[in-house]
Coordinates of C-alpha atoms in Angstrom, one line a residue:
Chain A
X1 CA 30.2 73.8 15.3
X2 CA 30.2 70.2 16.5
X3 CA 32.6 68.0 14.4
X4 CA 29.8 65.6 13.5
X5 CA 27.6 68.4 12.3
X6 CA 30.5 69.7 10.2
X7 CA 30.9 66.3 8.6
X8 CA 27.2 66.1 7.8
X9 CA 27.3 69.6 6.3
X10 CA 30.2 68.6 4.1
X11 CA 28.5 65.5 2.9
X12 CA 25.1 67.2 2.3
X13 CA 25.7 70.9 1.8
X14 CA 22.4 71.3 0.0
X15 CA 20.4 69.6 2.8
X16 CA 22.0 71.1 5.9
X17 CA 20.1 73.9 7.5
X18 CA 21.6 74.4 11.0
X19 CA 23.1 72.6 14.0
X20 CA 22.4 73.4 17.6
X21 CA 24.1 72.0 20.6
X22 CA 22.4 72.6 23.9
X23 CA 22.7 70.9 27.2
X24 CA 25.0 68.3 25.5
X25 CA 22.4 67.3 22.9
X26 CA 23.3 67.7 19.3
X27 CA 20.4 68.6 17.0
X28 CA 20.7 69.2 13.3
X29 CA 18.1 70.5 11.0
X30 CA 17.9 69.3 7.4
X31 CA 15.8 69.9 4.4
X32 CA 12.9 67.6 4.1
X33 CA 13.8 66.3 0.6
X34 CA 17.1 65.1 1.8
X35 CA 16.0 63.7 5.2
X36 CA 16.0 60.1 4.0
X37 CA 19.5 60.4 2.4
X38 CA 20.9 62.0 5.5
X39 CA 19.5 59.3 7.7
X40 CA 20.7 56.6 5.4
X41 CA 24.2 58.2 5.7
X42 CA 23.9 58.4 9.5
X43 CA 23.0 54.7 9.7
X44 CA 25.5 53.3 7.1
X45 CA 28.6 55.5 7.4
X46 CA 31.1 53.7 9.7
X47 CA 32.1 57.1 11.2
X48 CA 28.5 57.8 12.1
X49 CA 27.1 54.3 12.9
X50 CA 23.8 55.4 14.3
X51 CA 22.3 51.9 14.5
X52 CA 19.7 52.5 17.2
X53 CA 16.5 54.5 16.8
X54 CA 15.5 56.2 20.0
X55 CA 12.2 58.0 19.1
X56 CA 10.3 59.7 16.4
X57 CA 8.4 62.8 17.5
X58 CA 6.7 65.9 16.2
X59 CA 6.2 69.4 17.3
X60 CA 3.5 71.8 16.2
X61 CA 4.3 75.5 15.7
X62 CA 1.1 77.0 14.4
X63 CA 2.6 80.4 13.7
X64 CA 5.5 79.2 11.6
X65 CA 5.1 79.0 7.8
X66 CA 6.4 75.5 7.9
X67 CA 4.1 74.4 10.7
X68 CA 5.3 70.9 11.8
X69 CA 8.6 69.7 13.0
X70 CA 9.4 66.0 12.7
X71 CA 12.1 64.9 15.1
X72 CA 14.2 61.7 14.8
X73 CA 16.6 60.8 17.6
X74 CA 19.3 58.2 17.0
X75 CA 21.9 56.6 19.1
X76 CA 25.1 54.9 18.2
X77 CA 25.7 51.9 20.6
X78 CA 29.4 51.5 19.5
X79 CA 30.3 55.2 19.7
X80 CA 27.8 55.9 22.6
X81 CA 26.7 59.1 21.0
X82 CA 23.3 60.7 20.3
X83 CA 22.0 62.8 17.5
X84 CA 18.7 64.5 16.8
X85 CA 17.7 65.1 13.2
X86 CA 14.9 67.5 12.6
X87 CA 13.0 68.7 9.6
X88 CA 10.1 71.1 8.9
X89 CA 7.0 70.5 6.9
X90 CA 4.3 72.9 5.9
X91 CA 0.7 72.2 6.8
X92 CA -0.7 71.8 3.3
X93 CA 1.9 69.2 2.4
X94 CA 2.9 67.4 5.5
X95 CA 4.7 64.4 4.1
X96 CA 8.2 63.1 4.9
X97 CA 10.0 60.0 3.8
X98 CA 9.6 57.0 6.1
X99 CA 12.6 55.5 7.7
X100 CA 11.1 52.0 8.1
X101 CA 13.5 50.7 5.4
X102 CA 16.5 51.7 7.6
X103 CA 15.2 51.1 11.1
X104 CA 12.4 48.6 11.4
X105 CA 11.5 50.2 14.8
X106 CA 10.5 53.4 13.0
X107 CA 7.3 51.6 11.9
X108 CA 5.3 52.1 15.1
X109 CA 6.9 55.4 16.0
X110 CA 5.9 56.9 12.7
X111 CA 2.4 55.5 13.0
X112 CA 2.1 57.3 16.3
X113 CA 3.3 60.6 14.8
X114 CA 0.7 60.2 12.1
X115 CA -2.0 59.3 14.6
X116 CA -1.2 62.2 16.9
X117 CA -0.1 65.0 14.6
X118 CA -1.3 64.0 11.1
X119 CA 2.0 63.9 9.4
X120 CA 2.2 61.3 6.7
X121 CA 5.2 59.2 5.9
X122 CA 5.9 58.3 2.3
X123 CA 6.7 54.5 1.7
X124 CA 5.4 53.5 5.1
X125 CA 4.1 49.9 4.9
X126 CA 1.1 50.4 7.1
X127 CA 0.3 54.0 7.9
X128 CA -2.9 53.7 9.9
X129 CA -3.9 55.1 13.3
X130 CA -2.3 53.2 16.2
X131 CA -3.6 54.6 19.5
X132 CA -6.8 56.3 18.5
X133 CA -9.6 54.2 17.0
X134 CA -9.3 53.6 13.2
X135 CA -12.4 55.6 12.5
X136 CA -11.7 58.5 14.8
X137 CA -13.2 61.5 13.0
X138 CA -12.1 64.4 15.1
X139 CA -8.6 65.1 13.7
X140 CA -5.2 64.8 15.2
X141 CA -5.2 65.3 19.0
X142 CA -1.7 66.6 19.6
X143 CA -2.1 69.6 17.2
X144 CA -2.2 72.8 19.1
X145 CA -5.6 73.7 17.6
X146 CA -7.2 70.6 19.1
X147 CA -8.8 71.5 22.4
X148 CA -7.6 69.7 25.5
X149 CA -11.0 68.3 26.4
X150 CA -11.5 67.0 22.9
X151 CA -14.2 68.0 20.4
X152 CA -17.2 66.5 18.8
X153 CA -19.2 63.9 20.7
X154 CA -18.7 65.3 24.2
X155 CA -20.6 68.5 23.2
X156 CA -23.6 66.4 22.2
X157 CA -24.2 65.4 25.8
X158 CA -27.1 67.4 27.0
X159 CA -25.9 67.5 30.6
X160 CA -22.7 69.3 29.8
X161 CA -23.7 72.9 29.4
X162 CA -20.3 74.5 29.0
X163 CA -18.8 75.4 25.7
X164 CA -15.6 73.7 24.5
X165 CA -12.6 75.8 25.2
Chain B
X1 CA -32.6 10.7 1.6
X2 CA -29.8 13.1 1.3
X3 CA -28.4 15.0 4.1
X4 CA -29.9 18.5 4.3
X5 CA -26.4 20.1 4.3
X6 CA -25.0 17.8 1.7
X7 CA -24.0 20.4 -0.8
X8 CA -22.3 22.5 1.9
X9 CA -19.9 19.8 3.0
X10 CA -16.4 20.5 2.0
X11 CA -15.0 17.0 1.8
X12 CA -16.7 14.3 0.0
X13 CA -15.5 10.7 0.3
X14 CA -16.0 8.7 -2.9
X15 CA -14.9 5.1 -3.1
X16 CA -15.0 3.2 -6.3
X17 CA -16.4 -0.2 -5.1
X18 CA -14.4 -2.1 -7.7
X19 CA -11.1 -0.5 -6.8
X20 CA -11.2 0.2 -3.1
X21 CA -7.4 0.6 -3.1
X22 CA -7.7 3.8 -5.1
X23 CA -9.2 5.6 -2.1
X24 CA -7.0 8.6 -1.7
X25 CA -7.2 10.6 1.4
X26 CA -9.2 13.7 0.6
X27 CA -7.1 16.8 0.5
X28 CA -7.9 18.8 3.6
X29 CA -9.2 22.3 3.0
X30 CA -6.8 24.7 4.7
X31 CA -7.2 28.4 5.1
X32 CA -5.8 31.1 7.2
X33 CA -7.8 31.6 10.4
X34 CA -8.1 34.9 12.1
X35 CA -8.3 34.8 15.8
X36 CA -9.1 37.7 18.1
X37 CA -7.2 37.6 21.4
X38 CA -8.1 40.1 24.0
X39 CA -8.6 42.9 24.9
X40 CA -9.7 41.2 28.1
X41 CA -7.4 38.2 28.0
X42 CA -5.8 37.7 31.4
X43 CA -2.3 37.3 29.9
X44 CA -2.3 40.6 28.1
X45 CA -1.5 42.5 31.3
X46 CA -3.8 45.3 30.7
X47 CA -6.0 45.8 27.7
X48 CA -4.3 44.8 24.5
X49 CA -5.9 43.1 21.6
X50 CA -4.0 40.9 19.2
X51 CA -5.4 39.7 15.9
X52 CA -3.7 36.5 15.0
X53 CA -3.6 35.0 11.6
X54 CA -3.2 31.3 12.1
X55 CA -2.3 28.4 9.9
X56 CA -3.3 25.5 12.0
X57 CA -1.6 26.3 15.3
X58 CA 1.2 28.3 13.7
X59 CA 1.2 32.1 13.9
X60 CA 1.4 33.6 10.4
X61 CA 0.9 37.2 11.5
X62 CA 0.2 38.9 14.8
X63 CA -1.2 42.4 14.6
X64 CA -1.3 44.2 18.0
X65 CA -4.3 46.6 18.3
X66 CA -3.4 49.1 21.0
X67 CA -4.8 52.3 22.4
X68 CA -7.4 50.9 24.8
X69 CA -5.7 52.7 27.6
X70 CA -4.8 55.8 25.8
X71 CA -5.4 58.8 28.0
X72 CA -3.6 61.5 26.1
X73 CA -0.9 62.0 28.7
X74 CA 1.3 63.9 26.3
X75 CA -1.6 66.4 25.7
X76 CA -2.3 66.7 29.4
X77 CA 1.4 67.6 29.9
X78 CA 1.0 70.6 27.7
X79 CA -1.7 72.0 30.0
X80 CA 0.0 71.7 33.4
X81 CA 3.1 73.0 35.0
X82 CA 6.2 70.9 35.2
X83 CA 5.5 70.0 38.8
X84 CA 1.9 68.9 38.0
X85 CA 3.0 66.3 35.6
X86 CA 4.8 64.2 38.2
X87 CA 1.7 62.3 39.3
X88 CA 0.8 61.6 35.7
X89 CA 4.1 59.8 35.3
X90 CA 3.0 57.4 38.0
X91 CA 0.2 56.2 35.8
X92 CA 2.5 55.4 32.8
X93 CA 4.2 52.2 34.0
X94 CA 2.1 51.7 37.1
X95 CA 4.2 48.7 38.2
X96 CA 7.3 50.9 38.5
X97 CA 6.0 54.3 39.3
X98 CA 9.2 55.4 41.1
X99 CA 11.3 54.9 38.0
X100 CA 8.9 57.0 35.9
X101 CA 9.1 59.8 38.4
X102 CA 12.9 59.5 38.3
X103 CA 13.0 59.6 34.5
X104 CA 10.8 62.6 34.3
X105 CA 12.5 64.6 37.0
X106 CA 15.9 63.9 35.5
X107 CA 14.6 65.2 32.1
X108 CA 13.4 68.4 33.7
X109 CA 16.6 68.8 35.6
X110 CA 18.5 68.5 32.4
X111 CA 16.3 71.1 30.9
X112 CA 17.0 73.5 33.8
X113 CA 20.7 72.4 34.1
X114 CA 20.2 71.8 37.8
X115 CA 22.5 70.1 40.3
X116 CA 21.1 67.7 42.8
X117 CA 22.5 67.3 46.3
X118 CA 24.5 64.1 46.7
X119 CA 22.2 62.7 49.5
X120 CA 19.2 63.0 47.2
X121 CA 21.1 61.3 44.4
X122 CA 21.9 58.3 46.7
X123 CA 18.3 58.0 47.9
X124 CA 17.1 58.3 44.4
X125 CA 19.3 55.5 43.2
X126 CA 18.5 53.2 46.1
X127 CA 14.7 53.6 45.6
X128 CA 15.1 53.2 41.9
X129 CA 16.9 50.0 42.3
X130 CA 14.3 48.7 44.8
X131 CA 11.7 49.6 42.3
X132 CA 13.6 47.6 39.7
X133 CA 13.5 44.6 42.0
X134 CA 9.7 45.1 42.4
X135 CA 9.3 45.3 38.6
X136 CA 11.3 42.2 37.9
X137 CA 9.5 40.3 40.7
X138 CA 6.2 41.3 39.2
X139 CA 7.3 40.2 35.8
X140 CA 8.7 36.9 37.1
X141 CA 5.5 36.0 39.0
X142 CA 3.1 36.9 36.2
X143 CA 5.2 35.4 33.4
X144 CA 5.5 32.1 35.3
X145 CA 1.8 32.2 36.0
X146 CA 1.0 32.8 32.3
X147 CA 3.1 29.8 31.3
X148 CA 1.6 27.6 33.9
X149 CA 3.9 27.7 37.0
X150 CA 1.6 29.1 39.6
X151 CA 3.7 28.6 42.7
X152 CA 6.3 31.2 41.8
X153 CA 3.7 33.9 41.7
X154 CA 2.9 33.6 45.4
X155 CA 6.5 33.7 46.4
X156 CA 7.4 36.7 44.3
X157 CA 4.4 38.6 45.4
X158 CA 5.2 37.8 49.0
X159 CA 8.5 39.6 48.6
X160 CA 7.1 42.3 46.5
X161 CA 4.7 43.1 49.3
X162 CA 7.6 43.7 51.7
X163 CA 9.1 46.2 49.4
X164 CA 5.8 47.9 48.7
X165 CA 5.3 48.3 52.4
X166 CA 8.7 50.2 52.4
X167 CA 7.3 52.5 49.8
X168 CA 4.2 52.9 51.9
X169 CA 6.4 54.0 54.8
X170 CA 8.5 56.2 52.6
X171 CA 5.7 58.2 50.8
X172 CA 2.4 56.9 51.9
X173 CA 1.6 55.1 48.7
X174 CA 2.4 51.7 47.4
X175 CA 2.0 52.1 43.6
X176 CA 1.4 55.7 42.6
X177 CA 4.2 57.1 44.6
X178 CA 5.2 60.6 43.3
X179 CA 8.1 60.6 45.7
X180 CA 10.6 62.2 43.4
X181 CA 10.6 66.0 43.0
X182 CA 12.3 68.3 40.5
X183 CA 15.5 69.0 42.3
X184 CA 15.5 66.1 44.8
X185 CA 13.1 63.9 46.6
X186 CA 10.0 64.6 48.7
X187 CA 11.3 63.3 52.0
X188 CA 14.2 61.6 53.6
X189 CA 14.5 58.0 54.7
X190 CA 13.8 57.3 58.3
X191 CA 16.6 55.5 60.2
X192 CA 14.1 52.7 60.7
X193 CA 13.6 52.4 56.9
X194 CA 17.4 52.2 56.3
X195 CA 17.6 49.4 58.9
X196 CA 14.7 47.6 57.2
X197 CA 16.3 47.9 53.8
X198 CA 19.5 46.5 55.2
X199 CA 17.7 43.5 56.6
X200 CA 16.0 43.0 53.3
X201 CA 19.3 43.0 51.5
X202 CA 20.3 40.0 53.7
X203 CA 16.9 38.3 53.5
X204 CA 16.5 38.5 49.7
X205 CA 19.4 36.7 48.0
X206 CA 18.3 33.2 49.2
X207 CA 14.8 34.0 48.0
X208 CA 16.1 34.6 44.5
X209 CA 17.8 31.2 44.6
X210 CA 14.5 29.8 45.7
X211 CA 12.7 31.2 42.6
X212 CA 15.5 29.9 40.4
X213 CA 15.1 26.4 42.0
X214 CA 11.4 26.5 41.3
X215 CA 11.8 27.3 37.7
X216 CA 15.0 25.7 36.5
X217 CA 14.0 22.3 37.7
X218 CA 10.7 22.7 36.0
X219 CA 10.8 21.1 32.6
X220 CA 7.7 22.9 31.4
X221 CA 9.2 26.3 32.2
X222 CA 12.4 25.4 30.4
X223 CA 10.7 24.0 27.3
X224 CA 8.3 26.9 27.1
X225 CA 11.0 29.6 27.4
X226 CA 14.1 28.2 25.7
X227 CA 14.1 29.0 22.0
X228 CA 10.9 31.0 22.2
X229 CA 10.6 34.6 20.8
X230 CA 14.2 34.6 19.6
X231 CA 15.6 37.9 18.2
X232 CA 19.1 38.5 17.0
X233 CA 21.2 41.3 18.3
X234 CA 21.1 43.2 15.0
X235 CA 17.4 42.9 14.7
X236 CA 16.9 43.9 18.3
X237 CA 18.9 47.1 17.8
X238 CA 17.2 47.8 14.5
X239 CA 13.8 47.6 16.2
X240 CA 15.0 49.9 19.0
X241 CA 14.4 47.4 21.8
X242 CA 16.0 48.2 25.1
X243 CA 16.4 47.0 28.7
X244 CA 16.5 43.3 29.5
X245 CA 14.8 42.6 26.1
X246 CA 17.8 43.9 24.3
X247 CA 20.4 42.6 26.8
X248 CA 19.0 39.1 26.4
X249 CA 20.2 39.2 22.9
X250 CA 23.7 40.0 23.9
X251 CA 23.9 43.8 23.6
X252 CA 25.3 45.4 26.8
X253 CA 23.3 48.6 26.2
X254 CA 22.5 50.0 29.6
X255 CA 22.2 53.7 30.2
X256 CA 23.3 53.3 33.8
X257 CA 26.7 52.3 32.5
X258 CA 26.8 54.2 29.2
X259 CA 25.8 57.5 30.6
X260 CA 26.1 57.1 34.4
X261 CA 23.7 59.2 36.2
X262 CA 22.6 59.6 39.9
X263 CA 24.9 57.4 42.1
X264 CA 25.4 54.6 39.6
X265 CA 29.0 55.5 39.1
X266 CA 29.7 55.2 42.8
X267 CA 29.1 51.5 43.3
X268 CA 30.4 48.2 41.9
X269 CA 28.0 46.3 39.7
X270 CA 27.9 44.7 36.3
X271 CA 25.5 44.4 33.4
X272 CA 24.2 40.9 32.9
X273 CA 24.0 40.0 29.2
X274 CA 22.4 37.0 27.6
X275 CA 23.5 35.1 24.5
X276 CA 20.6 33.5 22.6
X277 CA 18.1 36.3 22.6
X278 CA 15.2 34.0 23.7
X279 CA 12.8 34.3 26.6
X280 CA 14.9 32.1 28.8
X281 CA 17.9 34.5 28.4
X282 CA 15.8 37.5 29.2
X283 CA 14.5 35.7 32.3
X284 CA 18.1 35.0 33.3
X285 CA 19.1 38.7 32.7
X286 CA 16.2 39.8 34.9
X287 CA 17.1 37.4 37.7
X288 CA 20.7 38.6 37.6
X289 CA 19.6 42.2 37.5
X290 CA 17.8 41.7 40.7
X291 CA 21.0 40.4 42.3
X292 CA 22.9 43.4 40.9
X293 CA 20.3 45.8 42.2
X294 CA 20.5 44.3 45.6
X295 CA 24.3 44.6 45.5
X296 CA 23.9 48.3 44.6
X297 CA 21.4 49.0 47.4
X298 CA 23.6 47.3 49.9
X299 CA 26.7 49.3 48.9
X300 CA 24.8 52.6 48.7
X301 CA 23.1 52.2 52.0
X302 CA 26.5 52.1 53.7
X303 CA 27.7 55.4 52.3
X304 CA 24.7 57.7 52.0
X305 CA 26.2 61.2 52.5
X306 CA 24.7 63.7 54.9
X307 CA 23.0 66.8 53.6
X308 CA 19.7 68.1 52.2
X309 CA 17.5 65.9 50.0
X310 CA 16.4 68.8 47.9
X311 CA 18.3 71.4 45.9
X312 CA 17.8 74.9 47.0
X313 CA 16.6 76.9 44.0
X314 CA 13.6 78.8 45.3
X315 CA 12.3 79.7 41.8
X316 CA 12.0 76.0 40.9
X317 CA 12.1 73.6 43.9
X318 CA 9.3 73.1 46.4
X319 CA 9.9 74.2 50.0
X320 CA 9.8 71.5 52.7
X321 CA 6.3 70.6 53.6
X322 CA 6.5 71.4 57.3
X323 CA 7.7 74.9 56.5
X324 CA 4.8 75.6 54.1
X325 CA 2.4 75.8 57.1
X326 CA 4.6 77.9 59.4
X327 CA 6.7 80.1 57.2
X328 CA 5.2 82.8 55.0
X329 CA 8.0 82.9 52.4
X330 CA 7.7 79.1 51.9
X331 CA 4.0 79.3 51.6
X332 CA 4.3 81.9 48.9
X333 CA 6.9 79.9 47.1
X334 CA 4.7 76.8 47.2
X335 CA 1.6 78.8 46.0
X336 CA 3.5 80.4 43.2
X337 CA 5.0 77.2 42.0
X338 CA 1.7 75.3 41.9
X339 CA -0.3 78.1 40.4
X340 CA 2.1 79.4 37.8
X341 CA 5.0 77.0 37.7
X342 CA 8.5 78.0 36.9
X343 CA 9.8 79.4 33.6
X344 CA 12.0 76.8 32.0
X345 CA 14.6 78.2 29.5
X346 CA 13.8 78.0 25.8
X347 CA 15.2 74.9 24.2
X348 CA 14.7 71.2 23.9
X349 CA 16.3 68.1 25.5
X350 CA 16.0 64.4 25.4
X351 CA 16.8 62.5 28.5
X352 CA 16.8 58.7 28.6
X353 CA 16.7 56.7 31.8
X354 CA 17.2 53.0 32.2
X355 CA 13.9 51.9 33.8
X356 CA 13.0 48.3 34.6
X357 CA 11.4 47.7 31.2
X358 CA 13.9 49.5 29.1
X359 CA 14.9 53.0 28.1
X360 CA 12.3 55.4 29.3
X361 CA 12.9 58.8 27.7
X362 CA 11.4 62.2 27.9
X363 CA 11.8 64.6 25.0
X364 CA 10.8 68.1 26.2
X365 CA 10.4 71.2 24.1
X366 CA 10.2 74.4 26.1
X367 CA 9.3 77.8 24.7
X368 CA 10.2 79.6 27.8
X369 CA 6.8 79.4 29.5
X370 CA 5.7 77.6 32.7
X371 CA 4.4 74.6 30.9
X372 CA 6.1 72.2 28.6
X373 CA 5.4 73.2 25.0
X374 CA 5.7 69.6 23.9
X375 CA 6.4 66.5 25.9
X376 CA 7.1 63.2 24.2
X377 CA 7.4 60.0 26.2
X378 CA 9.6 57.3 24.7
X379 CA 7.9 54.4 26.3
X380 CA 9.8 51.1 26.0
X381 CA 6.7 49.0 26.1
X382 CA 5.3 50.8 23.0
X383 CA 8.5 50.3 21.1
X384 CA 8.7 46.6 22.1
X385 CA 5.3 46.0 20.7
X386 CA 6.7 47.2 17.4
X387 CA 8.8 44.0 17.2
X388 CA 5.9 41.8 18.4
X389 CA 4.7 40.7 15.0
X390 CA 8.3 40.0 13.8
X391 CA 9.0 37.9 16.9
X392 CA 5.8 36.0 17.0
X393 CA 5.7 34.7 13.5
X394 CA 6.2 31.0 13.2
X395 CA 5.6 30.1 16.8
X396 CA 2.7 28.1 18.1
X397 CA -0.5 29.8 19.4
X398 CA 0.3 28.7 22.9
X399 CA 3.6 30.6 22.8
X400 CA 1.8 33.9 22.3
X401 CA 1.4 34.5 26.0
X402 CA 5.1 33.9 26.5
X403 CA 5.9 36.4 23.8
X404 CA 3.7 39.0 25.4
X405 CA 5.3 38.5 28.7
X406 CA 8.9 38.4 27.4
X407 CA 8.9 42.2 26.9
X408 CA 7.5 42.9 30.3
X409 CA 4.9 45.2 28.8
X410 CA 2.6 47.4 30.8
X411 CA -0.2 48.9 28.7
X412 CA -0.4 52.1 30.7
X413 CA 3.0 53.0 29.4
X414 CA 2.4 51.5 26.0
X415 CA -0.8 53.5 25.3
X416 CA 0.0 56.6 27.5

C-alpha cells in the first residue's frame, strides 16, 4: 500500500475502508462519518499538507446499496502530491459533512454536486442550486435515472410525438 | 396647501425660527440597495448575472447567479463515445478551444495509459502555447476595453487574427478547432505554417512592448488595476484558484512545471509570478506568460522531431483521413470507432492541464464500456467565481467590471 494511505489508516483505523493506486493516482475510501475528520487531518497535518482543493465530484451507481459516491480531490502545493478521498452514501440519506470550513473553495463545488446529484452537505452555508434554476422541479440531472433529453416540460409540447427515453 | 406626498417624504427640515443655529443636518436615511447586473451586461463576457448589495457605491456583497449557459455537457459526455466528446470540449472555453481539446485528450490517454509519438507532443505543445497567447490577447483587449482603454483592444485583436488564421490553415476552423485527437493530432503542420509561425515569433515581441507602452503610461489603467481585487496567497490557495489568478498572488503553481507533460520539459522557460495579488499583477503575469509562450514556440519549432503525428493503436486511434476513403481496413476502423467507440479499462483518473485560464481538469470514471461512465470537468472559471464575492467586497461599484475581468472568465466553461 502507498505510504500515505498507510499513514491515514494508522491515524483513522475505524474510518479507513480501502486505498487504490491506479495510473499514478492515489484514491482512498473512508467511512462517511469520519470524512470531515480525515479531511481536516489531510489539510492540517504537516506531513500531509493538502492545502489546495482541486474538485468535488460525485458518481451515481444505481445498483450499489450505497448508491452515491462523493469524491474530493486535493493537492499539496509544497509536496506536489495529489490525493483523492471518496466516500459512499445511501440514497435515502445522502448527506455528507461540508468541507467549506476547511477549504473555502469547496462552497461552489459542493453546491454543484448538490445541484447535479442531489447530495446534501451538512453545515454548508448556502446550499442552493447553482447551475439549474432555483425552482427547477425535475430532480437532479446527473443521476443515472434522469433521461438524457430531460423530463417534464418537453413532453408537454404537442409537436414532439416521441416518448421520452 | 400641503404637498400631496407630504407624509411620504423621508426627511423633514424643521427650523426653529427663534434659534436658527440649532438647525442640524437631517440624518440621511441609508439602506442597503440591491442592484441587478446582467445577465446581458457587456462586461460579463457571456451571460452572468450578479446581484450586488450596495451601501452607497461600496459593494457589501456580490452574489453571482450562474447557469445561463448550462448545456449539461457532463451529461452529454455519458451518452457519447470518447471520440465524440472532443467537439464538445471546444464549446467549454470557446476562446481557447485547442487547450480544452488538449486537456481532454490527455485525460483519456492517461486512462488508456497511452504513449504519444514525440512529433505529436511537440506539435501539441506549440499549438497549445499559441492558443495561450490568443487567450491572453483576448483577455488583455477586453479587460482594457471594460476599464476604458479602447485602443489596446484593436491592437490585440489585430494580432489575435493573425494567429486565428494559422488555426484556420491548420484545421479549417478558427475557434471550434477539434484538432487534437486521442493518441495524437489530426494533421501535421505544413512547412508553410512552420515558416509563418517562425515569422510571427519575430514579429510579436515588439507588439507586446507596444501594448505595455499603451497601458503602463495610462494613469487610468494603473489606478483602476493596482490594488483592485486583492487576494492573499493563502486565500487564493484555499479557494482553489489557479493559473494567472493564483500566480498573481505569488504562488508558482503551474502544472507545466510541477507535472511536466507534452514537450514542456524540453525547452527553457520560467514561470512569471506576481507579488501583490491584485489585478495589475495578474495583468503583468499574463503579459510575461505571452513572452514565455513565444520563447517556447520559438525553441520547439527548431527541434520538431520527425515521425508520425498519431500513435498507432488501431483499437483506439483514428486512421489517417486520406486512408479512410481508399483502404478497407482503415474504413472499418473508422466506422467501428465512431459507431461503438473503444473499450476503456475499468478505473478512474484525474488529469489536470494548465490551460490559459487555470487548471482545467477532467475526472473520468470508466466502467469498462465504450462511453465514459462519469466525466467531471474541473473548470477554472467556475472555481474562480467561487472567490468572486470574497474578492469584490469593499470595492466600489465601478470596480466590479475589473473584478470580473481579472479572472479571465468564460461562461461557456463556467456553466458547462
